[in-house]
Amino acid sequence: DTGVSQDPRHKITKRGQNVTFRCDPISEHNRLYWYRQTLGQGPEFLTYFQNEAQLEKSRLLSDRFSAERPKGSFSTLEIQRTEQGDSAMYLCASSFFAFSAPGASGNTIYFGEGSWLTVV
Amino acid sequence: QKEVEQDPGPLSVPEGAIVSLNCTYSNSAFQYFMWYRQYSRKGPELLMYTYSSGNKEDGRFTAQVDKSSKYISLFIRDSQPSDSATYLCAMTITNAGKSTFGDGTTLTVKP
């Protein structure tokens, strides 16, 4: 059983450029989450999908950020016109939410290794 | 003030010591409580979760939740140098999707 996969693992970009990160969740998981983590801080929630539907977006997700999960499988997170304050690790996570029997599986999430973004 | 507060550390203990890691929270609606371990420049790894109040044990790790005090703890017995990492507490409202994390406690276990 493969875990959550993120690509690229590291990205250095110039301020003003656009970047895109991809996440492949654990295959049977129907929920996918994006978090952002900076040094010395815990992960901060950005958004999550249930299948292809984006169910919640944080206030942290400005207009320059957009996330998609077009077929309910992999997801992309795009940051347009990057700023130095966007430098962080972007974490993807997934879980399986059972509509008929919600419980621990839907409420405990599994993370990928993260994508590090440095904006110079 | 943050919804979840975690003792910042850093914490340094000798090998074999018992370690206690703690978090407090303000939102009484939280029902699931998780502990993650994060090594440097890696993603968080789920260690344990607890639903509602009570204790849960898994090998050398014990998680405790006291909802009346809005306080959770993770105990590590017989700590090992390989336990050296940052420990994150996290909690969520049942089926809400979003988890809220503490800022982590960095633990070093010295041989």
mmCIF file with all atom_site columns, C-alpha atoms in Angstrom, chain B residues 7-111:
data_model
loop_
_atom_site.group_PDB
_atom_site.id
_atom_site.type_symbol
_atom_site.label_atom_id
_atom_site.label_alt_id
_atom_site.label_comp_id
_atom_site.label_asym_id
_atom_site.label_entity_id
_atom_site.label_seq_id
_atom_site.pdbx_PDB_ins_code
_atom_site.Cartn_x
_atom_site.Cartn_y
_atom_site.Cartn_z
_atom_site.occupancy
_atom_site.B_iso_or_equiv
_atom_site.pdbx_formal_charge
_atom_site.auth_seq_id
_atom_site.auth_comp_id
_atom_site.auth_asym_id
_atom_site.auth_atom_id
_atom_site.pdbx_PDB_model_num
ATOM 1   C CA . ASP B 1 7   ? 4.335   23.252 25.283 1.00 0.00 ? 7   ASP B CA 1
ATOM 2   C CA . PRO B 1 8   ? 7.044   24.577 22.956 1.00 0.00 ? 8   PRO B CA 1
ATOM 3   C CA . GLY B 1 9   ? 10.069  22.876 24.478 1.00 0.00 ? 9   GLY B CA 1
ATOM 4   C CA . PRO B 1 10  ? 12.661  22.034 23.426 1.00 0.00 ? 10  PRO B CA 1
ATOM 5   C CA . LEU B 1 11  ? 12.809  19.014 25.669 1.00 0.00 ? 11  LEU B CA 1
ATOM 6   C CA . SER B 1 12  ? 16.015  17.065 26.274 1.00 0.00 ? 12  SER B CA 1
ATOM 7   C CA . VAL B 1 13  ? 16.009  13.806 28.257 1.00 0.00 ? 13  VAL B CA 1
ATOM 8   C CA . PRO B 1 14  ? 18.400  10.891 28.816 1.00 0.00 ? 14  PRO B CA 1
ATOM 9   C CA . GLU B 1 15  ? 17.719  7.575  27.146 1.00 0.00 ? 15  GLU B CA 1
ATOM 10  C CA . GLY B 1 16  ? 15.257  5.486  29.135 1.00 0.00 ? 16  GLY B CA 1
ATOM 11  C CA . ALA B 1 17  ? 13.413  8.464  30.642 1.00 0.00 ? 17  ALA B CA 1
ATOM 12  C CA . ILE B 1 18  ? 9.656   8.880  30.647 1.00 0.00 ? 18  ILE B CA 1
ATOM 13  C CA . VAL B 1 19  ? 8.594   11.800 28.491 1.00 0.00 ? 19  VAL B CA 1
ATOM 14  C CA . SER B 1 20  ? 5.402   13.790 28.897 1.00 0.00 ? 20  SER B CA 1
ATOM 15  C CA . LEU B 1 21  ? 4.138   15.990 26.050 1.00 0.00 ? 21  LEU B CA 1
ATOM 16  C CA . ASN B 1 22  ? 1.079   18.167 26.521 1.00 0.00 ? 22  ASN B CA 1
ATOM 17  C CA . CYS B 1 23  ? -1.478  20.297 24.722 1.00 0.00 ? 23  CYS B CA 1
ATOM 18  C CA . THR B 1 24  ? -4.399  22.413 25.796 1.00 0.00 ? 24  THR B CA 1
ATOM 19  C CA . TYR B 1 25  ? -7.289  23.524 23.643 1.00 0.00 ? 25  TYR B CA 1
ATOM 20  C CA . SER B 1 26  ? -10.200 25.896 23.778 1.00 0.00 ? 26  SER B CA 1
ATOM 21  C CA . ASN B 1 27  ? -12.815 24.396 21.446 1.00 0.00 ? 27  ASN B CA 1
ATOM 22  C CA . SER B 1 28  ? -15.017 21.981 23.384 1.00 0.00 ? 28  SER B CA 1
ATOM 23  C CA . ALA B 1 29  ? -16.377 20.570 20.115 1.00 0.00 ? 29  ALA B CA 1
ATOM 24  C CA . PHE B 1 30  ? -13.136 18.705 19.376 1.00 0.00 ? 30  PHE B CA 1
ATOM 25  C CA . GLN B 1 31  ? -13.728 14.958 19.579 1.00 0.00 ? 31  GLN B CA 1
ATOM 26  C CA . TYR B 1 32  ? -10.746 13.320 17.858 1.00 0.00 ? 32  TYR B CA 1
ATOM 27  C CA . PHE B 1 33  ? -7.284  13.882 19.269 1.00 0.00 ? 33  PHE B CA 1
ATOM 28  C CA . MET B 1 34  ? -4.165  12.855 17.395 1.00 0.00 ? 34  MET B CA 1
ATOM 29  C CA . TRP B 1 35  ? -0.428  12.804 17.966 1.00 0.00 ? 35  TRP B CA 1
ATOM 30  C CA . TYR B 1 36  ? 2.006   13.034 15.070 1.00 0.00 ? 36  TYR B CA 1
ATOM 31  C CA . ARG B 1 37  ? 5.766   12.645 14.994 1.00 0.00 ? 37  ARG B CA 1
ATOM 32  C CA . GLN B 1 38  ? 7.726   14.730 12.538 1.00 0.00 ? 38  GLN B CA 1
ATOM 33  C CA . TYR B 1 39  ? 11.377  14.283 11.676 1.00 0.00 ? 39  TYR B CA 1
ATOM 34  C CA . SER B 1 40  ? 13.311  17.186 10.235 1.00 0.00 ? 40  SER B CA 1
ATOM 35  C CA . ARG B 1 41  ? 12.133  18.153 6.736  1.00 0.00 ? 41  ARG B CA 1
ATOM 36  C CA . LYS B 1 42  ? 9.694   15.234 6.581  1.00 0.00 ? 42  LYS B CA 1
ATOM 37  C CA . GLY B 1 43  ? 5.908   15.042 6.659  1.00 0.00 ? 43  GLY B CA 1
ATOM 38  C CA . PRO B 1 44  ? 4.128   14.319 9.967  1.00 0.00 ? 44  PRO B CA 1
ATOM 39  C CA . GLU B 1 45  ? 3.581   10.645 10.760 1.00 0.00 ? 45  GLU B CA 1
ATOM 40  C CA . LEU B 1 46  ? 0.451   9.614  12.657 1.00 0.00 ? 46  LEU B CA 1
ATOM 41  C CA . LEU B 1 47  ? 1.366   7.960  15.967 1.00 0.00 ? 47  LEU B CA 1
ATOM 42  C CA . MET B 1 48  ? -1.934  7.598  17.803 1.00 0.00 ? 48  MET B CA 1
ATOM 43  C CA . TYR B 1 49  ? -5.448  8.903  17.949 1.00 0.00 ? 49  TYR B CA 1
ATOM 44  C CA . THR B 1 50  ? -8.050  8.957  20.710 1.00 0.00 ? 50  THR B CA 1
ATOM 45  C CA . TYR B 1 51  ? -11.762 9.519  20.436 1.00 0.00 ? 51  TYR B CA 1
ATOM 46  C CA . SER B 1 52  ? -13.310 11.606 23.223 1.00 0.00 ? 52  SER B CA 1
ATOM 47  C CA . SER B 1 53  ? -11.905 11.170 26.736 1.00 0.00 ? 53  SER B CA 1
ATOM 48  C CA . GLY B 1 54  ? -9.793  8.397  28.177 1.00 0.00 ? 54  GLY B CA 1
ATOM 49  C CA . ASN B 1 55  ? -6.493  6.641  27.716 1.00 0.00 ? 55  ASN B CA 1
ATOM 50  C CA . LYS B 1 56  ? -5.062  4.661  24.858 1.00 0.00 ? 56  LYS B CA 1
ATOM 51  C CA . GLU B 1 57  ? -1.860  2.651  24.921 1.00 0.00 ? 57  GLU B CA 1
ATOM 52  C CA . ASP B 1 58  ? 0.281   1.462  22.023 1.00 0.00 ? 58  ASP B CA 1
ATOM 53  C CA . GLY B 1 59  ? 3.588   -0.096 22.974 1.00 0.00 ? 59  GLY B CA 1
ATOM 54  C CA . ARG B 1 60  ? 5.720   2.532  24.692 1.00 0.00 ? 60  ARG B CA 1
ATOM 55  C CA . PHE B 1 61  ? 3.216   5.309  23.910 1.00 0.00 ? 61  PHE B CA 1
ATOM 56  C CA . THR B 1 62  ? 0.172   6.301  25.963 1.00 0.00 ? 62  THR B CA 1
ATOM 57  C CA . ALA B 1 63  ? -2.259  9.032  24.951 1.00 0.00 ? 63  ALA B CA 1
ATOM 58  C CA . GLN B 1 64  ? -4.549  10.643 27.499 1.00 0.00 ? 64  GLN B CA 1
ATOM 59  C CA . VAL B 1 65  ? -7.466  12.992 26.947 1.00 0.00 ? 65  VAL B CA 1
ATOM 60  C CA . ASP B 1 66  ? -9.191  14.961 29.679 1.00 0.00 ? 66  ASP B CA 1
ATOM 61  C CA . LYS B 1 67  ? -12.060 16.788 28.008 1.00 0.00 ? 67  LYS B CA 1
ATOM 62  C CA . SER B 1 68  ? -13.203 18.396 31.249 1.00 0.00 ? 68  SER B CA 1
ATOM 63  C CA . SER B 1 69  ? -9.864  20.202 31.473 1.00 0.00 ? 69  SER B CA 1
ATOM 64  C CA . LYS B 1 70  ? -9.386  20.484 27.694 1.00 0.00 ? 70  LYS B CA 1
ATOM 65  C CA . TYR B 1 71  ? -5.975  18.886 28.129 1.00 0.00 ? 71  TYR B CA 1
ATOM 66  C CA . ILE B 1 72  ? -4.276  16.059 26.265 1.00 0.00 ? 72  ILE B CA 1
ATOM 67  C CA . SER B 1 73  ? -0.994  14.283 26.879 1.00 0.00 ? 73  SER B CA 1
ATOM 68  C CA . LEU B 1 74  ? 1.337   11.830 25.208 1.00 0.00 ? 74  LEU B CA 1
ATOM 69  C CA . PHE B 1 75  ? 3.622   9.738  27.398 1.00 0.00 ? 75  PHE B CA 1
ATOM 70  C CA . ILE B 1 76  ? 6.646   7.928  26.017 1.00 0.00 ? 76  ILE B CA 1
ATOM 71  C CA . ARG B 1 77  ? 8.125   5.231  28.223 1.00 0.00 ? 77  ARG B CA 1
ATOM 72  C CA . ASP B 1 78  ? 11.711  3.985  27.945 1.00 0.00 ? 78  ASP B CA 1
ATOM 73  C CA . SER B 1 79  ? 12.546  6.770  25.502 1.00 0.00 ? 79  SER B CA 1
ATOM 74  C CA . GLN B 1 80  ? 15.063  5.983  22.764 1.00 0.00 ? 80  GLN B CA 1
ATOM 75  C CA . PRO B 1 81  ? 17.354  8.225  20.705 1.00 0.00 ? 81  PRO B CA 1
ATOM 76  C CA . SER B 1 82  ? 15.196  7.304  17.690 1.00 0.00 ? 82  SER B CA 1
ATOM 77  C CA . ASP B 1 83  ? 12.285  9.069  19.433 1.00 0.00 ? 83  ASP B CA 1
ATOM 78  C CA . SER B 1 84  ? 14.106  12.380 18.884 1.00 0.00 ? 84  SER B CA 1
ATOM 79  C CA . ALA B 1 85  ? 11.729  14.399 16.712 1.00 0.00 ? 85  ALA B CA 1
ATOM 80  C CA . THR B 1 86  ? 9.073   17.079 16.855 1.00 0.00 ? 86  THR B CA 1
ATOM 81  C CA . TYR B 1 87  ? 5.752   15.911 18.272 1.00 0.00 ? 87  TYR B CA 1
ATOM 82  C CA . LEU B 1 88  ? 2.574   17.596 17.086 1.00 0.00 ? 88  LEU B CA 1
ATOM 83  C CA . CYS B 1 89  ? -0.817  17.328 18.697 1.00 0.00 ? 89  CYS B CA 1
ATOM 84  C CA . ALA B 1 90  ? -3.865  17.733 16.474 1.00 0.00 ? 90  ALA B CA 1
ATOM 85  C CA . MET B 1 91  ? -7.586  17.666 16.987 1.00 0.00 ? 91  MET B CA 1
ATOM 86  C CA . THR B 1 92  ? -10.743 17.773 14.944 1.00 0.00 ? 92  THR B CA 1
ATOM 87  C CA . ILE B 1 93  ? -14.487 18.069 15.243 1.00 0.00 ? 93  ILE B CA 1
ATOM 88  C CA . THR B 1 94  ? -16.041 14.774 14.169 1.00 0.00 ? 94  THR B CA 1
ATOM 89  C CA . ASN B 1 95  ? -16.371 14.576 10.370 1.00 0.00 ? 95  ASN B CA 1
ATOM 90  C CA . ALA B 1 96  ? -15.494 18.264 9.995  1.00 0.00 ? 96  ALA B CA 1
ATOM 91  C CA . GLY B 1 97  ? -12.543 17.645 7.699  1.00 0.00 ? 97  GLY B CA 1
ATOM 92  C CA . LYS B 1 98  ? -10.184 20.265 9.071  1.00 0.00 ? 98  LYS B CA 1
ATOM 93  C CA . SER B 1 99  ? -7.688  19.329 11.799 1.00 0.00 ? 99  SER B CA 1
ATOM 94  C CA . THR B 1 100 ? -6.131  21.972 14.041 1.00 0.00 ? 100 THR B CA 1
ATOM 95  C CA . PHE B 1 101 ? -2.529  21.474 15.063 1.00 0.00 ? 101 PHE B CA 1
ATOM 96  C CA . GLY B 1 102 ? -0.311  22.652 17.870 1.00 0.00 ? 102 GLY B CA 1
ATOM 97  C CA . ASP B 1 103 ? 3.059   24.142 16.982 1.00 0.00 ? 103 ASP B CA 1
ATOM 98  C CA . GLY B 1 104 ? 4.976   21.090 18.142 1.00 0.00 ? 104 GLY B CA 1
ATOM 99  C CA . THR B 1 105 ? 7.421   20.147 20.877 1.00 0.00 ? 105 THR B CA 1
ATOM 100 C CA . THR B 1 106 ? 10.931  19.201 19.843 1.00 0.00 ? 106 THR B CA 1
ATOM 101 C CA . LEU B 1 107 ? 12.269  16.248 21.805 1.00 0.00 ? 107 LEU B CA 1
ATOM 102 C CA . THR B 1 108 ? 15.883  15.108 21.997 1.00 0.00 ? 108 THR B CA 1
ATOM 103 C CA . VAL B 1 109 ? 16.700  11.804 23.678 1.00 0.00 ? 109 VAL B CA 1
ATOM 104 C CA . LYS B 1 110 ? 20.385  11.599 24.534 1.00 0.00 ? 110 LYS B CA 1
ATOM 105 C CA . PRO B 1 111 ? 22.151  8.209  24.552 1.00 0.00 ? 111 PRO B CA 1
#
